[in-house]
Coordinates of N, CA and C in Angstrom, one line a residue:
M169 N -33.6 -12.1 124.1 CA -32.9 -12.4 125.3 C -32.5 -14.2 125.0
K170 N -31.5 -14.5 125.2 CA -31.3 -16.0 125.0 C -31.7 -16.7 126.1
R171 N -32.2 -17.8 126.1 CA -32.8 -18.7 127.0 C -31.7 -19.7 127.4
V172 N -31.5 -20.0 128.6 CA -30.5 -20.9 129.3 C -31.2 -21.9 130.0
M173 N -31.0 -22.9 129.7 CA -31.9 -24.3 130.3 C -30.6 -24.9 131.5
L174 N -30.7 -25.0 132.7 CA -30.0 -25.7 133.7 C -30.8 -27.0 133.9
V175 N -30.0 -28.1 133.6 CA -30.4 -29.2 133.9 C -29.5 -30.1 134.7
G176 N -29.8 -31.0 135.7 CA -29.1 -31.7 136.6 C -29.6 -32.1 137.9
D177 N -28.8 -32.7 138.5 CA -29.0 -33.5 139.7 C -29.3 -32.4 140.8
S178 N -29.2 -32.7 142.0 CA -29.5 -32.0 143.3 C -28.4 -30.9 143.5
I179 N -27.1 -31.1 143.0 CA -26.2 -30.2 143.1 C -26.5 -28.9 142.1
R180 N -27.2 -28.9 140.7 CA -27.5 -28.1 140.1 C -28.8 -27.4 141.0
M181 N -29.7 -28.0 141.6 CA -30.6 -27.5 142.4 C -30.1 -26.4 143.4
N182 N -28.8 -26.8 144.1 CA -28.1 -26.2 145.0 C -28.0 -24.5 144.4
Y183 N -27.2 -24.7 143.1 CA -26.6 -23.4 142.4 C -27.8 -22.5 141.8
C184 N -28.8 -23.3 141.2 CA -29.8 -22.5 140.6 C -30.1 -21.1 140.9
P185 N -30.3 -21.0 142.0 CA -30.6 -19.5 142.7 C -29.7 -18.7 142.3
I186 N -28.4 -18.8 142.6 CA -27.3 -18.2 142.2 C -27.2 -17.5 140.7
V187 N -27.4 -18.8 139.8 CA -27.2 -18.6 138.5 C -28.3 -17.7 137.8
Y188 N -29.5 -18.0 138.7 CA -30.7 -17.3 138.3 C -30.8 -15.7 138.6
M189 N -30.4 -15.5 139.9 CA -30.3 -14.1 140.4 C -28.9 -13.3 139.4
K190 N -28.1 -14.0 138.9 CA -27.0 -13.2 138.5 C -27.0 -13.2 137.0
L191 N -27.7 -14.0 136.4 CA -28.1 -14.0 134.9 C -29.4 -13.4 134.4
S192 N -30.2 -13.2 135.3 CA -31.7 -13.0 134.8 C -32.0 -11.8 134.0
D193 N -30.9 -10.6 134.4 CA -30.7 -9.5 133.4 C -30.3 -9.7 132.0
L194 N -29.7 -10.7 132.1 CA -28.8 -11.1 130.9 C -29.5 -12.1 129.7
C195 N -30.4 -12.9 130.3 CA -30.9 -13.8 129.5 C -32.2 -14.5 130.7
E196 N -33.0 -15.4 129.8 CA -33.9 -15.9 130.5 C -33.1 -17.3 130.8
V197 N -33.5 -17.4 132.2 CA -32.9 -18.6 132.9 C -34.1 -19.6 133.3
V198 N -34.0 -21.1 132.8 CA -35.1 -22.0 133.0 C -34.4 -23.3 133.8
Y199 N -35.3 -23.8 134.3 CA -34.8 -25.1 134.9 C -36.1 -25.9 135.4
P200 N -35.6 -27.1 135.5 CA -36.9 -28.3 136.0 C -36.8 -27.7 137.5
E201 N -38.2 -27.9 138.1 CA -38.2 -28.0 139.5 C -37.7 -28.9 140.2
E202 N -37.9 -30.2 139.4 CA -37.4 -31.7 139.9 C -36.0 -31.7 139.9
N203 N -35.7 -32.8 140.6 CA -34.3 -33.3 140.4 C -34.1 -34.1 139.0
S204 N -33.0 -33.7 138.4 CA -32.7 -34.5 137.0 C -32.1 -36.0 137.3
R205 N -31.9 -36.1 138.4 CA -31.4 -37.6 138.8 C -30.2 -38.0 137.9
F206 N -30.6 -39.5 137.7 CA -29.4 -40.3 136.9 C -29.7 -39.9 135.5
A207 N -28.5 -40.3 134.5 CA -29.0 -40.1 133.0 C -30.1 -40.6 132.3
K208 N -30.4 -41.6 132.9 CA -31.6 -42.5 132.3 C -33.2 -41.3 132.4
Y209 N -33.0 -40.9 133.8 CA -33.9 -40.2 133.8 C -34.0 -38.8 133.0
T210 N -32.8 -38.2 132.8 CA -32.7 -36.9 132.3 C -33.2 -37.3 130.5
L211 N -32.6 -38.3 130.5 CA -32.9 -38.9 128.8 C -34.5 -39.2 128.6
C212 N -35.1 -39.3 129.5 CA -36.8 -39.8 129.5 C -37.5 -38.2 129.7
E213 N -37.0 -37.4 130.2 CA -37.7 -36.3 130.8 C -37.5 -35.0 130.0
F214 N -36.2 -35.0 129.3 CA -35.7 -33.8 128.6 C -36.9 -33.1 127.5
G215 N -37.4 -34.1 126.9 CA -38.4 -33.4 125.8 C -39.4 -32.7 126.5
H216 N -39.9 -33.1 127.7 CA -41.2 -32.7 128.5 C -40.4 -31.2 128.9
W217 N -39.2 -31.2 129.5 CA -38.7 -29.8 129.9 C -38.6 -28.8 128.6
V218 N -38.3 -29.3 127.5 CA -38.2 -28.5 126.2 C -39.7 -28.0 126.0
E219 N -40.4 -28.9 126.0 CA -41.9 -28.3 125.8 C -42.4 -27.3 126.9
K220 N -42.1 -27.6 128.1 CA -42.4 -26.7 129.3 C -41.9 -25.5 129.2
Y221 N -40.4 -25.4 129.0 CA -39.7 -24.0 129.0 C -39.3 -23.4 128.0
G222 N -39.5 -24.1 126.7 CA -39.0 -23.7 125.3 C -37.8 -24.1 124.9
K223 N -37.3 -23.8 123.5 CA -36.2 -24.3 123.2 C -35.1 -23.4 123.6
P224 N -34.0 -24.1 124.3 CA -33.1 -23.5 124.7 C -31.9 -22.8 124.0
D225 N -31.1 -22.1 124.1 CA -29.9 -21.4 123.5 C -28.9 -22.1 124.0
I226 N -28.7 -22.3 125.2 CA -27.6 -22.9 126.0 C -28.2 -24.0 126.9
I227 N -27.5 -24.8 127.0 CA -27.9 -25.9 128.2 C -26.5 -26.1 129.1
H228 N -26.8 -25.8 130.2 CA -26.0 -26.5 131.3 C -26.4 -27.7 132.0
W229 N -25.4 -28.7 131.9 CA -26.1 -29.9 132.2 C -25.1 -30.8 132.8
N230 N -25.5 -31.6 133.9 CA -24.9 -33.0 134.6 C -25.7 -33.9 135.1
N231 N -25.2 -35.1 134.9 CA -25.5 -36.2 135.7 C -24.3 -37.1 135.9
G232 N -24.6 -37.8 137.0 CA -23.6 -38.7 137.5 C -23.2 -39.0 138.8
L233 N -23.8 -38.3 139.8 CA -24.0 -38.7 141.4 C -24.7 -39.8 141.6
W234 N -26.0 -39.6 140.9 CA -27.0 -40.8 141.2 C -26.5 -42.1 140.6
D235 N -26.0 -41.9 139.3 CA -25.3 -43.0 138.5 C -24.3 -43.9 139.3
V236 N -23.4 -43.1 140.0 CA -22.3 -43.6 140.5 C -22.9 -44.2 142.0
F237 N -24.0 -43.8 142.6 CA -24.5 -44.3 143.8 C -24.5 -45.7 144.1
R238 N -24.0 -46.3 145.2 CA -23.4 -47.7 145.5 C -25.2 -47.8 146.6
Y239 N -26.2 -48.3 145.5 CA -27.5 -48.4 146.6 C -27.3 -49.6 147.6
D240 N -26.6 -50.3 147.7 CA -26.1 -51.6 148.6 C -25.0 -51.2 149.3
G241 N -24.3 -50.2 149.3 CA -22.6 -50.5 149.7 C -22.0 -51.1 148.6
E242 N -22.4 -51.6 147.6 CA -21.1 -52.5 146.6 C -21.5 -52.2 145.4
H243 N -22.9 -52.6 144.9 CA -23.3 -52.5 143.5 C -23.6 -50.9 143.1
I244 N -22.9 -50.5 142.0 CA -23.2 -49.2 141.3 C -24.6 -49.2 140.5
L245 N -25.3 -48.0 141.0 CA -26.8 -48.0 140.3 C -26.6 -48.1 138.9
T246 N -25.5 -47.4 138.1 CA -25.6 -47.4 136.5 C -24.2 -47.9 136.2
P247 N -24.0 -49.2 135.7 CA -22.7 -49.5 135.2 C -22.0 -48.7 134.3
L248 N -20.9 -48.2 134.3 CA -20.1 -47.3 133.2 C -20.4 -47.5 132.0
D249 N -20.7 -48.6 131.2 CA -20.8 -48.8 129.7 C -22.6 -48.1 129.6
D250 N -23.1 -48.3 130.6 CA -24.7 -48.1 130.6 C -24.7 -46.6 130.6
Y251 N -24.1 -46.0 131.6 CA -23.8 -44.4 131.9 C -23.5 -43.8 130.7
L252 N -22.4 -44.4 130.2 CA -21.7 -43.7 128.7 C -22.7 -43.6 127.6
A253 N -23.6 -44.7 127.4 CA -24.5 -45.1 126.6 C -26.0 -43.8 126.8
D254 N -26.1 -44.0 128.0 CA -27.1 -43.2 128.3 C -26.9 -41.5 127.9
M255 N -25.7 -40.9 128.5 CA -25.2 -40.0 128.4 C -25.2 -39.5 126.7
K256 N -24.6 -40.5 126.1 CA -24.6 -40.2 124.5 C -26.1 -39.9 124.0
R257 N -26.8 -40.6 124.5 CA -28.4 -40.4 124.0 C -28.9 -39.2 124.5
V258 N -28.8 -38.6 125.9 CA -29.0 -37.5 126.2 C -28.4 -36.4 125.5
Y259 N -27.1 -36.4 125.2 CA -26.1 -35.4 124.6 C -27.1 -35.2 123.1
A260 N -27.3 -36.6 122.2 CA -28.1 -36.3 121.2 C -29.3 -35.6 120.9
R261 N -30.1 -36.1 122.2 CA -31.7 -35.2 122.1 C -31.2 -33.6 122.7
M262 N -30.4 -33.2 123.2 CA -30.0 -31.9 123.7 C -29.6 -31.2 122.3
E263 N -28.7 -31.9 121.4 CA -28.1 -31.6 120.3 C -29.1 -31.1 119.4
Q264 N -30.0 -31.7 119.0 CA -31.3 -31.7 118.3 C -31.8 -30.1 118.6
T265 N -32.0 -29.7 119.8 CA -32.4 -28.1 119.9 C -31.4 -27.1 119.3
G266 N -30.5 -27.6 118.6 CA -29.4 -26.4 118.5 C -28.5 -25.5 119.6
A267 N -28.9 -26.1 120.8 CA -28.4 -25.3 121.7 C -27.0 -25.5 122.0
K268 N -26.3 -24.7 122.5 CA -24.6 -24.8 123.1 C -24.9 -25.5 124.2
I269 N -24.2 -26.7 124.2 CA -24.2 -27.6 125.4 C -23.0 -27.3 126.0
I270 N -23.3 -27.2 127.5 CA -21.8 -27.1 128.3 C -22.3 -28.3 129.4
F271 N -21.4 -28.9 129.6 CA -21.8 -30.3 130.3 C -20.7 -30.0 131.5
A272 N -21.2 -30.1 132.7 CA -20.5 -30.2 134.2 C -20.4 -31.2 134.6
T273 N -18.9 -31.5 135.1 CA -18.5 -32.9 135.7 C -19.1 -32.8 137.1
S274 N -19.6 -34.2 137.5 CA -19.9 -34.6 138.7 C -19.1 -33.9 139.6
T275 N -19.4 -33.3 141.0 CA -18.5 -32.7 141.8 C -18.2 -33.9 142.9
P276 N -17.0 -33.6 143.7 CA -16.7 -34.6 144.5 C -17.7 -34.5 145.5
T277 N -17.7 -35.4 146.4 CA -18.3 -35.7 147.8 C -17.4 -35.8 148.8
S278 N -17.9 -36.0 150.0 CA -16.8 -36.0 151.2 C -16.2 -37.5 151.1
P279 N -15.0 -37.6 151.6 CA -14.4 -38.9 151.4 C -15.1 -39.8 152.6
Y280 N -15.8 -39.1 153.3 CA -16.6 -40.0 154.2 C -17.9 -40.5 153.5
D281 N -18.2 -40.0 152.4 CA -19.6 -40.3 151.7 C -19.7 -42.0 151.6
A282 N -20.4 -42.7 152.3 CA -20.3 -44.2 152.2 C -21.2 -44.7 150.9
D283 N -21.9 -43.9 150.2 CA -22.6 -44.1 149.1 C -22.0 -44.3 147.7
R284 N -21.0 -43.5 147.7 CA -20.4 -43.1 146.7 C -18.7 -42.9 146.6
R285 N -17.9 -43.7 146.0 CA -16.3 -43.5 145.9 C -16.1 -42.7 145.0
Q286 N -14.8 -41.8 145.5 CA -14.4 -40.8 144.4 C -13.8 -41.2 143.3
E287 N -13.1 -42.5 143.3 CA -12.6 -43.4 142.1 C -13.7 -43.3 141.1
D288 N -14.9 -43.6 141.5 CA -16.1 -44.0 140.8 C -16.5 -42.7 139.7
I289 N -16.7 -41.5 140.9 CA -16.8 -40.3 140.2 C -15.8 -39.7 138.9
V290 N -14.4 -40.1 139.6 CA -13.4 -39.7 138.5 C -13.5 -40.6 137.2
E291 N -13.9 -41.8 137.2 CA -13.8 -42.6 136.1 C -15.2 -42.6 135.4
Y292 N -16.4 -42.1 135.9 CA -17.4 -41.5 135.2 C -17.1 -40.3 134.2
N293 N -16.6 -39.3 135.2 CA -16.5 -38.0 134.6 C -15.3 -38.2 133.5
R294 N -14.2 -38.9 133.6 CA -13.4 -39.2 132.7 C -14.1 -39.9 131.3
A295 N -14.8 -40.7 131.1 CA -15.5 -41.4 130.6 C -16.1 -40.4 129.6
V296 N -17.3 -39.8 130.2 CA -18.0 -39.0 129.4 C -17.2 -37.6 128.7
T297 N -16.3 -37.0 129.4 CA -15.5 -36.1 129.0 C -14.9 -36.3 127.7
D298 N -14.4 -37.4 128.0 CA -13.3 -38.1 126.7 C -14.3 -38.1 125.6
W299 N -15.3 -38.6 125.5 CA -16.2 -38.6 124.6 C -16.5 -37.3 124.1
L300 N -17.2 -36.4 125.0 CA -17.5 -35.0 124.7 C -16.4 -34.2 123.9
K301 N -15.2 -34.5 124.3 CA -14.0 -33.7 123.5 C -14.2 -34.0 122.2
T302 N -14.7 -35.0 121.6 CA -15.0 -35.2 120.4 C -16.2 -34.4 119.6
K303 N -16.9 -33.4 120.7 CA -18.3 -33.2 120.1 C -18.1 -31.6 120.4
D304 N -19.2 -31.0 120.1 CA -19.1 -29.4 120.1 C -19.7 -29.2 121.4
A305 N -19.2 -29.5 122.6 CA -19.5 -29.1 123.9 C -18.2 -28.6 124.7
E306 N -18.7 -27.8 125.4 CA -17.9 -27.4 126.5 C -17.9 -28.2 127.9
I307 N -17.0 -28.2 128.2 CA -16.6 -28.8 129.9 C -16.4 -28.0 130.8
N308 N -17.5 -27.8 131.7 CA -17.3 -27.0 132.8 C -16.7 -28.3 134.0
D309 N -15.5 -28.2 134.2 CA -15.0 -29.4 135.1 C -15.2 -28.8 136.7
L310 N -16.4 -29.0 137.2 CA -16.7 -28.7 138.7 C -16.0 -29.5 139.6
Y311 N -15.8 -30.7 139.1 CA -15.0 -31.8 140.0 C -13.5 -31.0 140.5
S312 N -12.8 -30.6 139.3 CA -11.4 -30.1 139.7 C -11.5 -28.8 140.6
F313 N -12.8 -27.9 140.1 CA -12.7 -26.6 141.0 C -13.3 -27.0 142.2
L314 N -14.0 -28.0 142.7 CA -14.5 -28.1 144.1 C -13.3 -29.2 144.7
K315 N -12.6 -30.0 144.1 CA -11.8 -30.9 145.1 C -10.8 -30.5 146.0
P316 N -10.1 -29.4 145.6 CA -9.2 -28.7 146.6 C -10.0 -28.0 148.0
H317 N -11.3 -27.8 147.7 CA -12.1 -27.1 148.8 C -12.9 -28.0 149.5
V318 N -13.0 -29.3 149.1 CA -14.3 -30.4 149.3 C -14.6 -30.1 150.9
F319 N -13.6 -30.1 151.8 CA -14.1 -29.9 153.2 C -14.8 -28.5 153.5
E320 N -14.4 -27.6 152.8 CA -14.9 -26.1 152.9 C -16.1 -26.2 152.3
Y321 N -16.4 -26.7 151.1 CA -17.7 -26.4 150.2 C -18.7 -27.6 150.3
I322 N -18.6 -28.5 151.1 CA -19.6 -29.8 150.9 C -20.0 -29.9 152.3
S323 N -21.5 -30.1 152.3 CA -22.3 -30.0 153.8 C -22.2 -31.2 154.5
E324 N -22.7 -31.2 155.7 CA -22.6 -32.0 156.6 C -23.3 -33.6 156.2
D325 N -23.9 -33.6 155.0 CA -24.8 -34.7 154.5 C -23.5 -35.6 153.5
K326 N -22.4 -34.9 153.4 CA -21.3 -35.4 152.7 C -21.3 -35.5 151.1
V327 N -22.6 -34.8 150.7 CA -22.7 -34.7 149.1 C -23.0 -33.3 148.5
H328 N -23.8 -32.8 149.3 CA -24.6 -31.4 148.7 C -23.8 -30.2 149.1
L329 N -23.8 -29.2 148.5 CA -23.0 -27.9 148.6 C -23.5 -27.3 149.8
N330 N -22.5 -27.0 150.8 CA -22.9 -25.7 151.9 C -23.2 -24.5 151.4
K331 N -23.4 -23.4 152.0 CA -23.7 -22.3 151.6 C -22.6 -21.4 150.9
Y332 N -21.2 -21.9 151.4 CA -20.0 -21.5 150.5 C -19.9 -22.1 149.2
G333 N -20.0 -23.3 149.3 CA -20.1 -23.9 147.9 C -21.1 -23.6 147.0
V334 N -22.1 -23.4 147.6 CA -23.1 -22.9 146.5 C -23.0 -21.7 145.9
R335 N -22.6 -20.7 146.7 CA -21.8 -19.6 146.1 C -20.7 -19.7 145.2
E336 N -19.7 -20.4 145.5 CA -18.5 -20.7 144.6 C -19.0 -21.4 143.4
V337 N -19.6 -22.5 143.4 CA -19.9 -23.1 142.2 C -20.8 -22.4 141.7
G338 N -21.9 -21.6 141.9 CA -22.9 -20.8 141.5 C -22.2 -19.9 140.3
N339 N -21.1 -19.4 141.2 CA -20.3 -17.9 140.6 C -19.4 -18.8 139.2
R340 N -19.1 -20.1 139.5 CA -18.3 -20.6 138.5 C -19.2 -20.9 137.2
V341 N -20.4 -21.7 137.7 CA -21.7 -21.6 136.6 C -21.6 -20.6 135.7
V342 N -22.1 -19.2 136.6 CA -22.6 -17.9 135.8 C -21.1 -17.6 134.8
E343 N -19.9 -17.7 135.4 CA -18.8 -17.4 134.4 C -18.7 -18.4 133.4
V344 N -18.8 -19.5 133.3 CA -18.7 -20.1 132.0 C -20.0 -19.9 130.9
I345 N -21.2 -19.9 131.7 CA -22.3 -19.3 130.8 C -22.2 -18.1 130.0
K346 N -21.7 -17.2 130.9 CA -21.8 -15.8 130.4 C -20.9 -15.8 129.0
K347 N -19.8 -16.6 129.0 CA -19.4 -16.6 127.7 C -19.8 -16.8 126.5
H348 N -20.8 -17.6 126.6 CA -21.8 -17.9 125.3 C -23.2 -16.8 125.3
L349 N -23.2 -15.7 126.1 CA -24.1 -14.9 126.1 C -24.1 -13.8 124.8

């Protein structure tokens, strides 16, 4: 059986149970119990996750919502140039495993989310996906998938998926991963 590793922030944590349930008969699904947070955290911890869970055949990964977080309402946690540099380093570490890498864009948040701006999410997604298009990575555009349904699928906290969003995004992730099993 192939080993699929799910890496990402709390959005990944939202859809993990769906992916596990729907793919566990076809592959081994592993993921860190902790939130993968921002790109630099993933960079630091990825090697530990590979040691703990084993070398993956497929990695479905996202980082971004923490990076665009405006911790004081004004200043972004990770400036775009730093984010892109961190993401390139994360990709290089993942690439060393020989796994097929699937990058999931950051999902939209509610327009009423005071801590993240949609234009930042779009800009960060664009920067990393433009770079990844030059690599052997697949892009799972969860932003575009979720954007038309943001009021249907985002919870009251303005960031995370509600039960409908969990189901729909989880099913989307399953579809994309299945192509590589």
